[in-house]
Structure formats: structure tokens, C-alpha cells
Coordinates of C-alpha atoms in Angstrom, one line a residue:
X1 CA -21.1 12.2 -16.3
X2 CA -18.7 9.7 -14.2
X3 CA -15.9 12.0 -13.0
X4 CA -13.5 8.8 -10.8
X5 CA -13.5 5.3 -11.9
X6 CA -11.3 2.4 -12.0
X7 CA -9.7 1.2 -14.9
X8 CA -8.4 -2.2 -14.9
X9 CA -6.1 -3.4 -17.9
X10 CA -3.0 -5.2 -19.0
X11 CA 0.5 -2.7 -19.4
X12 CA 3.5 -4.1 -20.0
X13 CA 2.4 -7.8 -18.8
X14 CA 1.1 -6.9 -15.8
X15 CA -2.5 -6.1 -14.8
X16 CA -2.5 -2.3 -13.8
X17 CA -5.6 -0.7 -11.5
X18 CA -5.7 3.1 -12.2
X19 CA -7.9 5.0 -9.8
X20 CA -9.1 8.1 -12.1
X21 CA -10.1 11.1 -11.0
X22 CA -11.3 13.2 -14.4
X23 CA -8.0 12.1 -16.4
X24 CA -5.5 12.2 -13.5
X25 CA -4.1 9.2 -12.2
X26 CA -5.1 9.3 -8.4
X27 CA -3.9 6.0 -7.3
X28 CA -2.1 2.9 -9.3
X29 CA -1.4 -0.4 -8.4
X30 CA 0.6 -3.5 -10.3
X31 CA -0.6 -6.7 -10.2
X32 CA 2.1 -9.5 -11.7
X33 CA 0.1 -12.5 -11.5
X34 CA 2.6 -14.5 -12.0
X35 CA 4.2 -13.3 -8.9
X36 CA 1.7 -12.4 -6.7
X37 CA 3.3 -13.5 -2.8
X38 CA 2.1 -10.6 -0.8
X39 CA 0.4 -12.1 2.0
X40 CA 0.4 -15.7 0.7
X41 CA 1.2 -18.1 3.9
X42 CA 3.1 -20.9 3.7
X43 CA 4.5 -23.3 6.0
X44 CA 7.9 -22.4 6.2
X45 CA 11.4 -24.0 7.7
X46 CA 13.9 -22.4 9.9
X47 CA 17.1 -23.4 8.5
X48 CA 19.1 -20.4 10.3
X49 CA 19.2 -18.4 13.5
X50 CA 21.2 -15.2 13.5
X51 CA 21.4 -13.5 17.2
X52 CA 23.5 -10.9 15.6
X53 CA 20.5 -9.5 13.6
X54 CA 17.8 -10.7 16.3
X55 CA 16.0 -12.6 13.3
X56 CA 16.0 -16.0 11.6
X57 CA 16.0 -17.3 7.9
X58 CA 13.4 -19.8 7.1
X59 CA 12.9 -21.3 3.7
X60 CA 9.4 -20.9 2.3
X61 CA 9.9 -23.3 -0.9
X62 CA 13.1 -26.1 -1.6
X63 CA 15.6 -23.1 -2.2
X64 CA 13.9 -20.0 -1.5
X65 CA 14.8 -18.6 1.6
X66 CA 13.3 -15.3 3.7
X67 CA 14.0 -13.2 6.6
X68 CA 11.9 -13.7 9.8
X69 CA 12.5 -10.7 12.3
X70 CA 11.7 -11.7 15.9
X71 CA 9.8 -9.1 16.6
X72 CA 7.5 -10.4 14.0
X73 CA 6.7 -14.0 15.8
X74 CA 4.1 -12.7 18.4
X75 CA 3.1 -16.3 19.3
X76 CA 5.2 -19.2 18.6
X77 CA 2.9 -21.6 16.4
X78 CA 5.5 -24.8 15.6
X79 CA 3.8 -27.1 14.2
X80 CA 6.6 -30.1 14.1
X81 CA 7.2 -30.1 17.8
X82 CA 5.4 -30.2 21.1
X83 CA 5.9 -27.2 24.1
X84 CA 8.5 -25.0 21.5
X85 CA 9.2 -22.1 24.0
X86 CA 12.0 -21.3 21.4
X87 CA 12.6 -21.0 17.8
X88 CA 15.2 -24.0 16.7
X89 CA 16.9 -24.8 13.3
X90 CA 14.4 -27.4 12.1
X91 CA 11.3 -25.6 12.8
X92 CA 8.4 -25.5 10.6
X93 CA 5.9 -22.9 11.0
X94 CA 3.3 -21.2 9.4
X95 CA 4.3 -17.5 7.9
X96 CA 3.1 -14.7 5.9
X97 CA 5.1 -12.9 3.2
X98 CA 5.4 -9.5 3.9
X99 CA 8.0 -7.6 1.6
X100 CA 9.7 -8.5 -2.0
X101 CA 13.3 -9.2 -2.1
X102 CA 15.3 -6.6 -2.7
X103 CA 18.3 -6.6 -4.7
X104 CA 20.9 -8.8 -2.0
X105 CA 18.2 -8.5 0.7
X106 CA 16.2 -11.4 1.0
X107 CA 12.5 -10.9 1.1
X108 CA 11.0 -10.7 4.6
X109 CA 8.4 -12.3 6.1
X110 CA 6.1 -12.5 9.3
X111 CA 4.7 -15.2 12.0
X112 CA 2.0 -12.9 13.1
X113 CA -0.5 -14.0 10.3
X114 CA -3.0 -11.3 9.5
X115 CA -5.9 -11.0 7.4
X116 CA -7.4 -7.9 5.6
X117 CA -10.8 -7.1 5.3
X118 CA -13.1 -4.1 4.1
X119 CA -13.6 -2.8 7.7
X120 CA -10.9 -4.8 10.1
X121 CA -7.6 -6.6 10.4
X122 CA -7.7 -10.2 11.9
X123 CA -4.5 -11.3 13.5
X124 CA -2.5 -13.3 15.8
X125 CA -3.3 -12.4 19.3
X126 CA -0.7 -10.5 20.7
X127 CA -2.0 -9.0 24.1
X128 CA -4.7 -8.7 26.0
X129 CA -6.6 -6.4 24.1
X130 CA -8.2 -8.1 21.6
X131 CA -9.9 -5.0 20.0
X132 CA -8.2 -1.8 19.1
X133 CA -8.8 0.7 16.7
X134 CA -7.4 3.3 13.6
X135 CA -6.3 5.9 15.2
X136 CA -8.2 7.9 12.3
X137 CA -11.6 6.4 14.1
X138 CA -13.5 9.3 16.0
X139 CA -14.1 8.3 19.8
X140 CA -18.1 8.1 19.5
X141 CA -17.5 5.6 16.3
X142 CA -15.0 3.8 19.5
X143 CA -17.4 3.2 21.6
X144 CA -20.7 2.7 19.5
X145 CA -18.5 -0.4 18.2
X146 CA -17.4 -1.9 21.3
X147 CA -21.1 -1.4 22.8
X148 CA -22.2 -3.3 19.5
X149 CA -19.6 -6.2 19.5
X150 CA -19.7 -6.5 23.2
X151 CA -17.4 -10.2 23.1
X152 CA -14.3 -11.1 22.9
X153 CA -12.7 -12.8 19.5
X154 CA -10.2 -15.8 19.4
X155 CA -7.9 -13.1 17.6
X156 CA -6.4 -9.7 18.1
X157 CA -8.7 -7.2 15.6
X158 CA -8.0 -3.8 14.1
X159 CA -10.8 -1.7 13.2
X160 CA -10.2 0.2 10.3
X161 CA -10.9 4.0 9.6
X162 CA -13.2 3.0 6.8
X163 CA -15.5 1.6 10.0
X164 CA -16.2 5.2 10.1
X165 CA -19.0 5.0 7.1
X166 CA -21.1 2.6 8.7
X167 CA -24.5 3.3 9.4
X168 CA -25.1 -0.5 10.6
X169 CA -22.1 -2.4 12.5
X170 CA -23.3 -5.6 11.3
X171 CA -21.6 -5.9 8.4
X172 CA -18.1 -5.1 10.6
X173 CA -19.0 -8.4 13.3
X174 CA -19.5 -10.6 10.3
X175 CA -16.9 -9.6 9.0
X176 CA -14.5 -10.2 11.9
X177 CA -16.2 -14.0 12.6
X178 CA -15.4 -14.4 9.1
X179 CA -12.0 -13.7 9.0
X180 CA -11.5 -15.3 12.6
X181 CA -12.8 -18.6 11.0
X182 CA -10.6 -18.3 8.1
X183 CA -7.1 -17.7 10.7
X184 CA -8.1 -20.8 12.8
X185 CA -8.6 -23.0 9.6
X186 CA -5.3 -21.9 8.3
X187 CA -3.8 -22.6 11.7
X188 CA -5.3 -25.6 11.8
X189 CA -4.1 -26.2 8.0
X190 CA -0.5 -26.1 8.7
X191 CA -0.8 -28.9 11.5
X192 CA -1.3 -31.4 8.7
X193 CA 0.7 -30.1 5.4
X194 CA 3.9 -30.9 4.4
X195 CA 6.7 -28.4 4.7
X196 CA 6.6 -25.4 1.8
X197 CA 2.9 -25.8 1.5
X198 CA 0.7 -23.0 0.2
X199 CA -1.4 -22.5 3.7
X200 CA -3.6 -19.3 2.0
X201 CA -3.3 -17.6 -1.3
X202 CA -4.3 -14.0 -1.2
X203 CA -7.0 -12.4 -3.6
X204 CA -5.2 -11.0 -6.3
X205 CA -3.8 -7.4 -5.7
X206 CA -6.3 -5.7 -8.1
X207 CA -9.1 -7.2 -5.8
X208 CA -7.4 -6.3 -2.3
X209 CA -6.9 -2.6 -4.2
X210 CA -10.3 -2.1 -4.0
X211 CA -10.5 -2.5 -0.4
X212 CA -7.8 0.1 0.1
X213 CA -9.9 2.9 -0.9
X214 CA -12.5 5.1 0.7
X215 CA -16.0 4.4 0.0
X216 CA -17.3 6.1 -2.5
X217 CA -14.5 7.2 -3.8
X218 CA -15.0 5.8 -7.2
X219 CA -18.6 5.2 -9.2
X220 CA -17.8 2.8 -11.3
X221 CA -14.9 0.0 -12.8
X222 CA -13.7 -0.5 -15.8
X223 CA -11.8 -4.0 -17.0
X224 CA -10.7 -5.0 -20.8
X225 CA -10.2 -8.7 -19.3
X226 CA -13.0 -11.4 -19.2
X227 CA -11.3 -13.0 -16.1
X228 CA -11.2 -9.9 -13.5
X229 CA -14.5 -8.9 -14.8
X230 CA -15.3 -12.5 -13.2
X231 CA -13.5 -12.1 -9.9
X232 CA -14.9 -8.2 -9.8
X233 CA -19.0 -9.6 -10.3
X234 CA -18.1 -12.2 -7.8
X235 CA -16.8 -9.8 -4.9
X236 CA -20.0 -7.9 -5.8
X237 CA -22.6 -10.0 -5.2
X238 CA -20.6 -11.9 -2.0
X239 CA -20.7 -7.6 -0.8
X240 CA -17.4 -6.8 -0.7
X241 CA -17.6 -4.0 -3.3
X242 CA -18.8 -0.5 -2.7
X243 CA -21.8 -0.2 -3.0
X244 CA -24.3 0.7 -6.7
X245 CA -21.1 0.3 -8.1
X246 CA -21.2 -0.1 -11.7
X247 CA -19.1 -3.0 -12.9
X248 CA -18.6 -3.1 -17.3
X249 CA -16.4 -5.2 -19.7
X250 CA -14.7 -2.9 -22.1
X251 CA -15.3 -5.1 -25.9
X252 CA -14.3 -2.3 -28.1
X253 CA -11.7 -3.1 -30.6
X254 CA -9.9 0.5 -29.7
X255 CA -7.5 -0.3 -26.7
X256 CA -8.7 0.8 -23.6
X257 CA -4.6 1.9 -22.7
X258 CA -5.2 4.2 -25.4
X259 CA -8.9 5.6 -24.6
X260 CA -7.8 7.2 -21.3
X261 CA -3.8 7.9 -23.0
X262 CA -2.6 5.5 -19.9
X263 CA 0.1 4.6 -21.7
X264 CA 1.9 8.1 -22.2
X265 CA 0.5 8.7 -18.3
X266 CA 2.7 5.8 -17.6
X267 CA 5.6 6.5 -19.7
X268 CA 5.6 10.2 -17.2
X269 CA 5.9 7.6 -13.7
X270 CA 9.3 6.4 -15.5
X271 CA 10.5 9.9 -16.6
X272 CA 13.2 11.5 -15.1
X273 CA 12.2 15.2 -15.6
X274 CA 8.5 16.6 -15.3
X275 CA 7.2 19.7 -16.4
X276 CA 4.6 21.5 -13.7
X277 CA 2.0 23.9 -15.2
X278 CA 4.0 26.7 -14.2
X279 CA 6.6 25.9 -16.0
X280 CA 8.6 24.7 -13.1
X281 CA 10.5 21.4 -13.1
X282 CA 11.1 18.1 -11.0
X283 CA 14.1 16.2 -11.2
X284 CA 13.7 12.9 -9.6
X285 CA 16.8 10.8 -9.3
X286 CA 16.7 7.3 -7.2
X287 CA 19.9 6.1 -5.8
X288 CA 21.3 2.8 -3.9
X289 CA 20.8 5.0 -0.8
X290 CA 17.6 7.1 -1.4
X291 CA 16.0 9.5 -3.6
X292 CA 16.9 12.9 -4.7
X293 CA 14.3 15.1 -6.1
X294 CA 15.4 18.6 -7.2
X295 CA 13.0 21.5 -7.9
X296 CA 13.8 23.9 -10.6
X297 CA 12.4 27.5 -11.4
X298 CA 12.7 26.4 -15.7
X299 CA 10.7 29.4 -17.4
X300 CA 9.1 30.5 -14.9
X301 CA 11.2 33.3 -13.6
X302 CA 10.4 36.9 -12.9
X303 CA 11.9 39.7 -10.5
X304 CA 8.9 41.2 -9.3
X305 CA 7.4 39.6 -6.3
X306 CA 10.6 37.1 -6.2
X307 CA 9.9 35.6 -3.0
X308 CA 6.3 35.3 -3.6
X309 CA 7.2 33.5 -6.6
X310 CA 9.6 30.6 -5.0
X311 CA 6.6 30.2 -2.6
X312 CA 4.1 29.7 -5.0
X313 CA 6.4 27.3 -7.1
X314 CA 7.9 25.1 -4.1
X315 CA 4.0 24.8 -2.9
X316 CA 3.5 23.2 -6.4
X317 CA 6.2 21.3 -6.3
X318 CA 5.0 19.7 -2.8
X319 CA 1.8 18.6 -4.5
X320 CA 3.0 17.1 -7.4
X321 CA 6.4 15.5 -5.3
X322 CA 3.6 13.9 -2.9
X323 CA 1.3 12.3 -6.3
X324 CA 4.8 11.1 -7.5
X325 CA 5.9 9.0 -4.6
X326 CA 2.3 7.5 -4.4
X327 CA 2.5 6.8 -8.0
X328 CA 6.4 5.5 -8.2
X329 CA 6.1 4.0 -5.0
X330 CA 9.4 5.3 -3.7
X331 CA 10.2 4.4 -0.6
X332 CA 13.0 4.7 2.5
X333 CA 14.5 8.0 2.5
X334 CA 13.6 10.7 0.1
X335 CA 15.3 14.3 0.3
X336 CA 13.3 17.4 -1.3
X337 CA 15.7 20.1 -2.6
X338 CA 13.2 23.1 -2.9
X339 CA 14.2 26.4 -4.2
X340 CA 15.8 28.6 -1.5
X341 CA 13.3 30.8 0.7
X342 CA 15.1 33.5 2.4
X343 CA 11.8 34.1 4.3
X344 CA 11.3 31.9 7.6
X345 CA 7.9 32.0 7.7
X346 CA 8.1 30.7 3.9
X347 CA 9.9 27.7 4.9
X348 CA 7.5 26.8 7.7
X349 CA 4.4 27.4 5.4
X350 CA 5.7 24.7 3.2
X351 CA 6.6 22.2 5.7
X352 CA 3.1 22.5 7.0
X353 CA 1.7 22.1 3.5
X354 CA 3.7 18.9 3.0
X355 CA 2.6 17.7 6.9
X356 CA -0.9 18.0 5.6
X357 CA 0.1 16.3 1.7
X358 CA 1.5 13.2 3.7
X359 CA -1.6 12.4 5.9
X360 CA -2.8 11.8 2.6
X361 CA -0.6 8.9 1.8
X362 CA -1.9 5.3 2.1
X363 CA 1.4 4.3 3.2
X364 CA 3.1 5.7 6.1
X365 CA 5.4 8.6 6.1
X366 CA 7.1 11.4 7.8
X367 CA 8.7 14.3 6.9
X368 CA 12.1 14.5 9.2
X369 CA 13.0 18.4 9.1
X370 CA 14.7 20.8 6.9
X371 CA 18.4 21.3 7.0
X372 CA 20.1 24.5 6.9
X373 CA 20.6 24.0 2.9
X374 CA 16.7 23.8 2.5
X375 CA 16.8 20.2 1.8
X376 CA 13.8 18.8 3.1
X377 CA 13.8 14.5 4.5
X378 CA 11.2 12.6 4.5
X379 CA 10.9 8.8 5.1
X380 CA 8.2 6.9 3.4
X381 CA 7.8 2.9 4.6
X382 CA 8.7 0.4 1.8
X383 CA 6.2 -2.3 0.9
X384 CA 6.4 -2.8 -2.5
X385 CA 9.3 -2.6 -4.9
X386 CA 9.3 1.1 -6.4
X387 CA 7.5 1.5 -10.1
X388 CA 10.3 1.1 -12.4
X389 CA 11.3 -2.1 -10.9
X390 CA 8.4 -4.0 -10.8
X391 CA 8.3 -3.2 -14.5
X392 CA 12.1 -4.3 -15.2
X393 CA 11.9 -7.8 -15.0

């Protein structure tokens, strides 16, 4: 019996990825092919310098401009001028996009070009130290792949926590030459293209979701479309799938949406209110600002044992709160307001529970405190555009 798979279908216009555990959404990502810039790199122009903000705006098609931080150009690669110790209006230069546009914000991007693989991170050398690690790595796994590399690499690398399940470092070192070749020939690239050029087009974001996940962690995928089906048997059999993982084209006239009810799964991520199975409830309310989720007792109120009671419900509350911000993809500052615990050890019992619930997270986050009113802060880092925008437009 297959207990987690990935399910790969259209929703809405967009291709959605659900990672499954049983029938539970575990993870979801959106794919809108038709704007799908997350880590493209193009060769960009600066057209302004803003000293004020410490970052630049460069235009990355005729029209389309994006922020450039400073603290994102590790190495200064201008590729229209000779010797460029400093960025000038005028400059062209190879970048990576790194965050959607927000509303009024333009969307940002990066010099310090990086490449993802399965087990490492190729990017623009930005120190000496070539080679450093997920903190997540255990020392032993450390040093058993530096002894094995044992060179230095034209690029800074990052070994990713997934290293960990390697029983042969092989696969890792061609990996990273890989990669490395790929960087040079896209720095190379940009030498000799026109200005707005497409330097590197990222695999779509159902392929790249794949790599995201532990090993294992799923037995087998899913896919109503003839075309990812494709791209899926073709990362197979170049080995950048888990492996004995079983790939199958859905054909059956009965939706796949409807075989696994994704669609009213879905409609819940848009929801306002959701019920717990204690009868609890979430209120989850974005704002321009940040997000405001409220916990509420519902139907499930009793005297006896009241304090026992809030526990149990605000510890239920934590774990769904933490599935829902994976799953909507909220982002910047979210505040919790649990039910009120008279009980101090209460209150630190369920900050600990939620310290543990955000490790979890794929994206960082960090749970700030808890005010005097019991409202709990916690920042999450924004990469994508929340849920119910990307489904919007």
C-alpha cells in the first residue's frame, strides 16, 4: 500500500505538486509556467544607483526593472567594461532573480549567481573558504567529505543536509564539477550576449520541488500531464530522482483533482476559518503589515480540567498554525493569539512545542517571544508570493 506520493496536476491554470502523506497535504508547491523567473539569469542593466537604500535598480528586460541589494554583488562581474571596481549607471551584468514583485515593491534580484543541486549549492566565490557546510550536517559526515573531495573548486560550495544519506560521496563531487561547469559557461555566456538576454533558465519549479525533499520521503509520483511525465522520466534516468522511485501517467477519464478531493483540500488553504478535530477554530487573517491568526475554544468547552483543556487545544492549534504557513506560504511577520494560559509553565510548554514545529519548516523562521497579552511573533522569510496570490492573477 503506498502511504506518501506526489501528485502532480493542473489547478486553477497552474501545475500544483502535492506531497501526500495518506490523504494529508504535507507539502505544496505552484508552478505558473508562464511565469516561472525564480532563479532564471539574465544579463541585466544598471539604470539606477540609490546610496540611500545601499542598492541599485537594474533592468532585466526593455521596461522591467528589479532591485539589486549591494550586499548581494559578492564579486563584481561587468561584462561591458574593463577593471569595474564600482558599480556605474550603464552597467551590464549577469543576475539571478531572486524574489517576485510585490505589490509597489519591485522584484529583487542577486549578482551572486547560485546553482541548486540534489546534494550542494554552487555559487560565486565569496571568501576564502570555498567549502562549507548545512549546519544540519553531523561533524563525522564534515570531515568524511572534505577527506573525500580533498581540492579546491573554482566556486564557493554548500553542502546540503541531504549529503547526510550518502553511503558513496561520489555522486556529491560530480555533482559539484557539474554545476561548477555550468556557473563558468554561464559566466562566460554573458561576455558575448546582448543586454536582457536569458543567460540560464531554471528547471521548472515542479522539478526543483523534488530536490527539496528528503530522500525517501515519498515512493512514488503521480502526473495527469504527458509533458512532466517527460521531464520526470528524463531526471530519472540522468539520476537526479530518488531512487526505485516509481514514476506513472494518470489516463483515467475520472480527474485525478478529484480522486485524492485536492480540490476541496485546496479550497481549505484559501479559507478563512478552519475547524480542528477538537472542535477548536483558526482564524487566519493577512493584512498589509502581517498576519493575524486567532485561536478559538468553538465547541469545545468544559469546566473540569480548564487549564488542561487550553493546553491541549493551543498545542493543536500550534500544529495545525505551523502546516498552514507551509501550505499558504505566509511570510514576514506572523502573530499567534493563543488562548490565555494563566499557568507559566503552560506558556513555556507551548513555545517549546512551536521551537520544535519550526525546525521543521523548509523555509526559515523564528518565533520572536510572547508578549504579555499571550500573543505569540514569529517571522517566517518570504520567497514566494503567499497562496492566494499566486492564484489571483
Amino acid at each position: 500500500m503506498i502511504h506518501s506520493q506526489i501528485i502532480i496536476t493542473n489547478y486553477r491554470g497552474k501545475i500544483c505538486s502535492f506531497l501526500m502523506n495518506e490523504q494529508h497535504i504535507e507539502r505544496l508547491q505552484v508552478t505558473d509556467v508562464k511565469k516561472n523567473l525564480i532563479s532564471n539569469i539574465y544579463l541585466a542593466k544598471v539604470k539606477q544607483i540609490s546610496k540611500n537604500l545601499n542598492a541599485a535598480f537594474v533592468e532585466i528586460a526593455n521596461g522591467q526593472k528589479a532591485f539589486l541589494p549591494f550586499e548581494q554583488i559578492p564579486l563584481l562581474t561587468v561584462t561591458n567594461r574593463v577593471n569595474a571596481e564600482n558599480l556605474q549607471i550603464g552597467d551590464e551584468l549577469p543576475v539571478q532573480f531572486l524574489k517576485e514583485a510585490v505589490k509597489t515593491k519591485e522584484p529583487v534580484v542577486t549578482a551572486n549567481l547560485s546553482l541548486n543541486g540534489r546534494y550542494c549549492v554552487v555559487s560565486l566565490k565569496r571568501d576564502s573558504a570555498t567549502l562549507r557546510y548545512s549546519k544540519k550536517l553531523s561533524e563525522l559526515t564534515k570531515q568524511q567529505i572534505a577527506c573525500y573531495l580533498e581540492q579546491d573548486f573554482p566556486f564557493s560550495v554548500m553542502i546540503r543536509t541531504r549529503a547526510e544519506e550518502l553511503s558513496d560521496f561520489a555522486p556529491l563531487k560530480e555533482e559539484i564539477l557539474s554545476l561548477s561547469n555550468t556557473l563558468q559557461s554561464i559566466l562566460e555566456k554573458a561576455k558575448m550576449r546582448t543586454c536582457y538576454s536569458l543567460l540560464y533558465e531554471t528547471q521548472p519549479g515542479y522539478l526543483s520541488f523534488l530536490n527539496e525533499l528528503p530522500d525517501k520521503s515519498y515512493e512514488r509520483i503521480v502526473t495527469d500531464i504527458p509533458e512532466v511525465y517527460d521531464a520526470l522520466l528524463a531526471k530519472s534516468a540522468q539520476k537526479n530522482l530518488q531512487q526505485n522511485v516509481e514514476i506513472s501517467l494518470y489516463t483515467d477519464s475520472y480527474p485525478l483533482l478529484k480522486v485524492h478531493s485536492l480540490e476541496s483540500k485546496m479550497q481549505e488553504l484559501f479559507d478563512r476559518k478552519i475547524y480542528l478535530p477538537s472542535g477548536a477554530t483558526l482564524f487566519i487573517e493577512p493584512t498589509e503589515a502581517m498576519t493575524v491568526i486567532d485561536v478559538n475554544t468553538g465547541k469545545c468547552v468544559q469546566k473540569k480540567d480548564k487549564e488542561e483543556m487550553i493546553l491541549k487545544i493551543n498545542l493543536e492549534a500550534a500544529w495545525h498554525i505551523a502546516r498552514q504557513m507551509i501550505l499558504r506560504n505566509l511570510s514576514g511577520i506572523i502573530i499567534i493569539d493563543f488562548i490565555n494560559m494563566s499557568s507559566k509553565n503552560h506558556k513555556e510548554e507551548l513555545m517549546a512545542y512551536m521551537r520544535d514545529l519550526l525546525k521543521k519548516d523548509p523555509i526559515p523562521c523564528k518565533l520572536i517571544d510572547m508578549t504579555p497579552l499571550g500573543l505569540m511573533e514569529i517571522t517566517r522569510k518570504k520567497k514566494q508570493a503567499p497562496l492566494s496570490e499566486q492564484f489571483s492573477s
